[in-house]
Amino acid sequence: PPSPPHPSAAFLGGSGEGSPCGTGLGWAGEGLGSGGKNQHVCHAAARLEMGNLWEEFNRLGTEMIVTKAGRRMFPTFQVKLSGLDPLADYVLLMDFIPLDDKRYRYAFHSSSWLAAGRADPAAPGRVHFHPDSPAKGAQWMRQIVSFDKLKLTNNLLDDNGHIILNSMHRYQPRFHVVFVDPRRDSERFAHQNFKSFSFPETQFMAVTAYQNHRITQLKIASNPFAKGFRDGDPEP
């Protein structure tokens, strides 16, 4: 399949978080909502699936394993979408942004994370396209959208397209809905054609091995594929 159009720098730079949507008359001719977002995305809504499980991890301080080969996330990032135009095409993607400019270490005696200096230089910023992109709004809304192919790595030279993160740094996953604009000069409208979603309960610390034993226990208890977290365990 043709590779989905890559969002422009304008797209990745913008936050677009929950832009208001309305039928501002001044914008109507442009197909825009009053928030300056294209009507195809301004009504888009995303509900995080397994929210209770994410909350449970978040209370303990979620940790996600990064490996050289790339490791899938658990819990898996999954959303239920609504408010898309059933007949329009959309690309769905994710990126991960640092939560702060610190690196951390885990203090076992107090079971807590402590800042341990300034962050390492940022890893190459990558996006992960959902492999079904692009697809019609109707298809995206029909079932839960699961980012189960996404893998996290700490290999700065990774050439598999995995998301590169620094271990012992905190991240916020972001989810983006991008309307595939058929207009020939669609680049001009890049900032209007997407909407972004961040769920605070999905923040996590990237680690090469779990630090908090309660996180290990919760992963084993809730992940059907967890077979003891031995290093080099084959992935599901």
mmCIF file of C-alpha atoms in Angstrom:
data_model
loop_
_atom_site.group_PDB
_atom_site.id
_atom_site.type_symbol
_atom_site.label_atom_id
_atom_site.label_comp_id
_atom_site.label_asym_id
_atom_site.label_seq_id
_atom_site.Cartn_x
_atom_site.Cartn_y
_atom_site.Cartn_z
ATOM 1 C CA PRO A 1 0.000 0.000 0.000
ATOM 2 C CA PRO A 2 1.191 3.540 -0.623
ATOM 3 C CA SER A 3 2.828 4.998 2.431
ATOM 4 C CA PRO A 4 0.574 7.548 4.141
ATOM 5 C CA PRO A 5 1.428 11.184 3.592
ATOM 6 C CA HIS A 6 3.858 12.359 6.223
ATOM 7 C CA PRO A 7 2.552 15.185 8.367
ATOM 8 C CA SER A 8 4.493 18.336 7.801
ATOM 9 C CA ALA A 9 6.628 20.072 10.383
ATOM 10 C CA ALA A 10 3.709 22.433 10.905
ATOM 11 C CA PHE A 11 1.630 19.467 11.963
ATOM 12 C CA LEU A 12 4.138 18.023 14.397
ATOM 13 C CA GLY A 13 4.899 21.362 15.960
ATOM 14 C CA GLY A 14 1.325 22.271 16.780
ATOM 15 C CA SER A 15 -0.415 21.079 19.885
ATOM 16 C CA GLY A 16 -3.974 21.232 18.586
ATOM 17 C CA GLU A 17 -5.100 19.836 21.911
ATOM 18 C CA GLY A 18 -8.870 19.805 22.115
ATOM 19 C CA SER A 19 -9.384 22.739 19.786
ATOM 20 C CA PRO A 20 -12.886 24.129 20.082
ATOM 21 C CA CYS A 21 -15.239 23.290 17.305
ATOM 22 C CA GLY A 22 -18.236 25.198 16.153
ATOM 23 C CA THR A 23 -19.936 26.597 13.130
ATOM 24 C CA GLY A 24 -18.307 29.983 13.216
ATOM 25 C CA LEU A 25 -20.040 31.693 10.314
ATOM 26 C CA GLY A 26 -16.951 33.576 9.286
ATOM 27 C CA TRP A 27 -15.192 30.259 8.679
ATOM 28 C CA ALA A 28 -18.056 28.355 7.116
ATOM 29 C CA GLY A 29 -16.900 28.879 3.556
ATOM 30 C CA GLU A 30 -13.527 27.344 4.371
ATOM 31 C CA GLY A 31 -15.040 24.254 5.974
ATOM 32 C CA LEU A 32 -13.550 25.272 9.302
ATOM 33 C CA GLY A 33 -14.903 25.211 12.809
ATOM 34 C CA SER A 34 -14.610 28.363 14.875
ATOM 35 C CA GLY A 35 -11.470 26.945 16.492
ATOM 36 C CA GLY A 36 -9.691 27.098 13.154
ATOM 37 C CA LYS A 37 -9.757 23.304 12.743
ATOM 38 C CA ASN A 38 -11.129 21.604 9.648
ATOM 39 C CA GLN A 39 -14.698 20.334 10.121
ATOM 40 C CA HIS A 40 -13.440 16.831 9.330
ATOM 41 C CA VAL A 41 -11.413 16.739 12.553
ATOM 42 C CA CYS A 42 -12.875 19.314 14.905
ATOM 43 C CA HIS A 43 -15.620 16.958 16.157
ATOM 44 C CA ALA A 44 -13.234 14.034 16.553
ATOM 45 C CA ALA A 45 -13.245 12.483 20.021
ATOM 46 C CA ALA A 46 -11.080 9.682 21.425
ATOM 47 C CA ARG A 47 -11.784 7.597 24.510
ATOM 48 C CA LEU A 48 -8.873 5.723 26.071
ATOM 49 C CA GLU A 49 -9.604 1.998 26.390
ATOM 50 C CA MET A 50 -8.642 0.037 29.535
ATOM 51 C CA GLY A 51 -8.678 3.342 31.397
ATOM 52 C CA ASN A 52 -8.963 1.635 34.786
ATOM 53 C CA LEU A 53 -5.853 -0.442 34.139
ATOM 54 C CA TRP A 54 -3.901 2.630 33.000
ATOM 55 C CA GLU A 55 -5.042 4.396 36.196
ATOM 56 C CA GLU A 56 -3.855 1.480 38.302
ATOM 57 C CA PHE A 57 -0.403 1.606 36.688
ATOM 58 C CA ASN A 58 -0.315 5.384 36.874
ATOM 59 C CA ARG A 59 -0.909 5.345 40.627
ATOM 60 C CA LEU A 60 2.188 3.157 41.032
ATOM 61 C CA GLY A 61 4.212 5.103 38.434
ATOM 62 C CA THR A 62 4.021 3.335 35.067
ATOM 63 C CA GLU A 63 7.239 1.922 33.638
ATOM 64 C CA MET A 64 7.705 0.789 30.039
ATOM 65 C CA ILE A 65 10.581 -1.426 28.956
ATOM 66 C CA VAL A 66 12.800 -0.225 26.110
ATOM 67 C CA THR A 67 15.191 -2.687 24.453
ATOM 68 C CA LYS A 68 17.662 -2.609 21.602
ATOM 69 C CA ALA A 69 15.405 -4.844 19.522
ATOM 70 C CA GLY A 70 12.237 -2.920 20.454
ATOM 71 C CA ARG A 71 9.547 -3.851 22.973
ATOM 72 C CA ARG A 72 5.786 -3.529 22.756
ATOM 73 C CA MET A 73 3.973 -1.404 25.321
ATOM 74 C CA PHE A 74 1.789 -2.872 28.022
ATOM 75 C CA PRO A 75 -0.859 -1.728 28.591
ATOM 76 C CA THR A 76 -1.338 -1.349 24.831
ATOM 77 C CA PHE A 77 -2.431 2.118 23.755
ATOM 78 C CA GLN A 78 -6.002 1.693 22.468
ATOM 79 C CA VAL A 79 -8.702 4.250 21.717
ATOM 80 C CA LYS A 80 -12.326 4.297 20.630
ATOM 81 C CA LEU A 81 -12.981 7.056 18.104
ATOM 82 C CA SER A 82 -16.119 9.025 17.357
ATOM 83 C CA GLY A 83 -17.017 12.198 15.497
ATOM 84 C CA LEU A 84 -15.089 11.441 12.298
ATOM 85 C CA ASP A 85 -16.581 11.897 8.835
ATOM 86 C CA PRO A 86 -17.410 8.287 7.839
ATOM 87 C CA LEU A 87 -16.506 8.927 4.191
ATOM 88 C CA ALA A 88 -13.305 10.936 4.664
ATOM 89 C CA ASP A 89 -9.817 9.419 4.834
ATOM 90 C CA TYR A 90 -7.736 9.714 8.003
ATOM 91 C CA VAL A 91 -4.226 8.805 9.066
ATOM 92 C CA LEU A 92 -3.741 7.909 12.733
ATOM 93 C CA LEU A 93 -0.376 8.186 14.416
ATOM 94 C CA MET A 94 1.390 8.503 17.740
ATOM 95 C CA ASP A 95 4.425 10.297 19.036
ATOM 96 C CA PHE A 96 6.046 10.558 22.462
ATOM 97 C CA ILE A 97 7.167 13.777 24.064
ATOM 98 C CA PRO A 98 9.481 14.195 27.074
ATOM 99 C CA LEU A 99 7.574 15.310 30.171
ATOM 100 C CA ASP A 100 10.479 17.339 31.517
ATOM 101 C CA ASP A 101 14.190 17.966 31.067
ATOM 102 C CA LYS A 102 15.408 15.542 33.751
ATOM 103 C CA ARG A 103 16.797 12.069 33.915
ATOM 104 C CA TYR A 104 15.802 9.927 36.899
ATOM 105 C CA ARG A 105 16.979 7.150 39.118
ATOM 106 C CA TYR A 106 14.913 4.840 41.291
ATOM 107 C CA ALA A 107 15.569 4.983 45.032
ATOM 108 C CA PHE A 108 14.787 1.482 46.277
ATOM 109 C CA HIS A 109 14.847 2.389 49.972
ATOM 110 C CA SER A 110 12.045 4.903 49.472
ATOM 111 C CA SER A 111 10.419 3.214 46.448
ATOM 112 C CA SER A 112 10.406 6.494 44.590
ATOM 113 C CA TRP A 113 11.864 8.179 41.539
ATOM 114 C CA LEU A 114 14.385 10.965 42.102
ATOM 115 C CA ALA A 115 15.674 13.482 39.595
ATOM 116 C CA ALA A 116 19.304 12.648 38.855
ATOM 117 C CA GLY A 117 20.435 15.466 36.627
ATOM 118 C CA ARG A 118 19.600 16.971 33.279
ATOM 119 C CA ALA A 119 18.031 14.949 30.503
ATOM 120 C CA ASP A 120 20.212 13.245 27.914
ATOM 121 C CA PRO A 121 20.096 14.839 24.456
ATOM 122 C CA ALA A 122 16.675 14.146 22.982
ATOM 123 C CA ALA A 123 16.399 10.973 20.935
ATOM 124 C CA PRO A 124 15.347 11.417 17.283
ATOM 125 C CA GLY A 125 11.675 12.430 17.312
ATOM 126 C CA ARG A 126 9.731 9.748 15.486
ATOM 127 C CA VAL A 127 6.093 9.095 14.775
ATOM 128 C CA HIS A 128 4.380 5.720 14.510
ATOM 129 C CA PHE A 129 1.678 5.455 11.865
ATOM 130 C CA HIS A 130 -1.107 3.018 12.583
ATOM 131 C CA PRO A 131 -0.545 0.357 9.893
ATOM 132 C CA ASP A 132 -4.159 0.607 8.656
ATOM 133 C CA SER A 133 -3.585 4.267 7.672
ATOM 134 C CA PRO A 134 -5.045 5.815 5.660
ATOM 135 C CA ALA A 135 -8.594 4.532 6.129
ATOM 136 C CA LYS A 136 -12.135 5.886 6.080
ATOM 137 C CA GLY A 137 -13.592 7.429 9.211
ATOM 138 C CA ALA A 138 -16.236 4.702 9.206
ATOM 139 C CA GLN A 139 -13.565 2.005 9.444
ATOM 140 C CA TRP A 140 -11.690 3.734 12.268
ATOM 141 C CA MET A 141 -14.913 4.210 14.265
ATOM 142 C CA ARG A 142 -16.145 0.660 13.720
ATOM 143 C CA GLN A 143 -13.780 -0.980 16.188
ATOM 144 C CA ILE A 144 -11.247 -0.164 18.872
ATOM 145 C CA VAL A 145 -8.041 1.230 17.381
ATOM 146 C CA SER A 146 -5.071 -0.611 18.864
ATOM 147 C CA PHE A 147 -1.436 0.463 18.553
ATOM 148 C CA ASP A 148 -0.190 -3.055 19.264
ATOM 149 C CA LYS A 149 2.525 -2.986 16.576
ATOM 150 C CA LEU A 150 4.279 0.006 18.134
ATOM 151 C CA LYS A 151 7.625 -0.800 19.744
ATOM 152 C CA LEU A 152 9.896 1.226 22.026
ATOM 153 C CA THR A 153 13.665 1.080 21.688
ATOM 154 C CA ASN A 154 16.696 2.725 23.291
ATOM 155 C CA ASN A 155 18.820 2.109 20.193
ATOM 156 C CA LEU A 156 19.635 5.549 18.782
ATOM 157 C CA LEU A 157 20.661 3.920 15.496
ATOM 158 C CA ASP A 158 17.457 1.877 15.141
ATOM 159 C CA ASP A 159 16.491 1.397 11.495
ATOM 160 C CA ASN A 160 13.259 -0.531 12.116
ATOM 161 C CA GLY A 161 11.148 2.579 12.586
ATOM 162 C CA HIS A 162 10.649 1.950 16.290
ATOM 163 C CA ILE A 163 10.056 4.848 18.682
ATOM 164 C CA ILE A 164 13.435 5.818 20.191
ATOM 165 C CA LEU A 165 13.378 6.834 23.859
ATOM 166 C CA ASN A 166 16.007 7.513 26.508
ATOM 167 C CA SER A 167 15.910 5.121 29.435
ATOM 168 C CA MET A 168 15.219 6.723 32.841
ATOM 169 C CA HIS A 169 13.314 9.611 31.235
ATOM 170 C CA ARG A 170 9.586 10.336 31.485
ATOM 171 C CA TYR A 171 7.304 10.497 28.457
ATOM 172 C CA GLN A 172 3.779 11.427 27.455
ATOM 173 C CA PRO A 173 2.304 9.464 24.542
ATOM 174 C CA ARG A 174 0.279 11.618 22.116
ATOM 175 C CA PHE A 175 -2.316 10.417 19.646
ATOM 176 C CA HIS A 176 -3.089 12.322 16.443
ATOM 177 C CA VAL A 177 -5.993 12.127 14.003
ATOM 178 C CA VAL A 178 -5.029 13.569 10.603
ATOM 179 C CA PHE A 179 -7.575 14.296 7.874
ATOM 180 C CA VAL A 180 -6.180 13.378 4.460
ATOM 181 C CA ASP A 181 -6.957 16.609 2.622
ATOM 182 C CA PRO A 182 -7.652 16.028 -1.081
ATOM 183 C CA ARG A 183 -6.918 19.669 -1.984
ATOM 184 C CA ARG A 184 -3.806 20.051 -4.117
ATOM 185 C CA ASP A 185 -2.354 22.720 -1.839
ATOM 186 C CA SER A 186 -3.196 20.741 1.289
ATOM 187 C CA GLU A 187 0.221 21.565 2.803
ATOM 188 C CA ARG A 188 -1.082 25.076 3.441
ATOM 189 C CA PHE A 189 -3.805 23.664 5.664
ATOM 190 C CA ALA A 190 -1.689 21.122 7.572
ATOM 191 C CA HIS A 191 -2.212 22.877 10.918
ATOM 192 C CA GLN A 192 -5.993 22.777 10.439
ATOM 193 C CA ASN A 193 -6.227 19.136 9.403
ATOM 194 C CA PHE A 194 -5.310 17.313 12.600
ATOM 195 C CA LYS A 195 -6.426 16.961 16.178
ATOM 196 C CA SER A 196 -4.249 15.691 19.025
ATOM 197 C CA PHE A 197 -5.115 13.845 22.203
ATOM 198 C CA SER A 198 -3.040 13.303 25.360
ATOM 199 C CA PHE A 199 -4.168 11.134 28.252
ATOM 200 C CA PRO A 200 -2.182 12.022 31.402
ATOM 201 C CA GLU A 201 -2.752 8.553 32.866
ATOM 202 C CA THR A 202 -0.630 7.056 30.036
ATOM 203 C CA GLN A 203 2.582 8.870 31.072
ATOM 204 C CA PHE A 204 5.438 6.517 31.843
ATOM 205 C CA MET A 205 9.100 6.156 32.732
ATOM 206 C CA ALA A 206 11.207 4.401 30.084
ATOM 207 C CA VAL A 207 13.380 1.704 31.708
ATOM 208 C CA THR A 208 15.595 -1.169 30.592
ATOM 209 C CA ALA A 209 14.422 -3.247 33.566
ATOM 210 C CA TYR A 210 11.480 -2.715 35.909
ATOM 211 C CA GLN A 211 12.509 -0.789 39.008
ATOM 212 C CA ASN A 212 9.337 -0.878 41.121
ATOM 213 C CA HIS A 213 8.486 -4.497 41.970
ATOM 214 C CA ARG A 214 4.798 -3.597 42.227
ATOM 215 C CA ILE A 215 4.867 -2.595 38.560
ATOM 216 C CA THR A 216 6.352 -6.007 37.729
ATOM 217 C CA GLN A 217 3.596 -7.725 39.730
ATOM 218 C CA LEU A 218 0.827 -5.703 38.085
ATOM 219 C CA LYS A 219 2.240 -6.362 34.595
ATOM 220 C CA ILE A 220 2.361 -10.107 35.275
ATOM 221 C CA ALA A 221 -1.114 -10.098 36.803
ATOM 222 C CA SER A 222 -2.744 -8.136 33.984
ATOM 223 C CA ASN A 223 -0.771 -9.115 30.857
ATOM 224 C CA PRO A 224 -1.851 -12.446 29.354
ATOM 225 C CA PHE A 225 1.483 -12.655 27.491
ATOM 226 C CA ALA A 226 3.713 -12.101 30.534
ATOM 227 C CA LYS A 227 5.667 -15.268 31.082
ATOM 228 C CA GLY A 228 7.954 -14.180 33.882
ATOM 229 C CA PHE A 229 9.815 -11.261 32.335
ATOM 230 C CA ARG A 230 13.002 -13.170 31.730
ATOM 231 C CA ASP A 231 15.351 -11.200 29.557
ATOM 232 C CA GLY A 232 15.133 -12.257 25.958
ATOM 233 C CA ASP A 233 11.684 -13.795 26.424
ATOM 234 C CA PRO A 234 10.157 -14.267 22.974
ATOM 235 C CA GLU A 235 7.463 -11.709 22.348
ATOM 236 C CA PRO A 236 3.871 -12.760 21.711
#
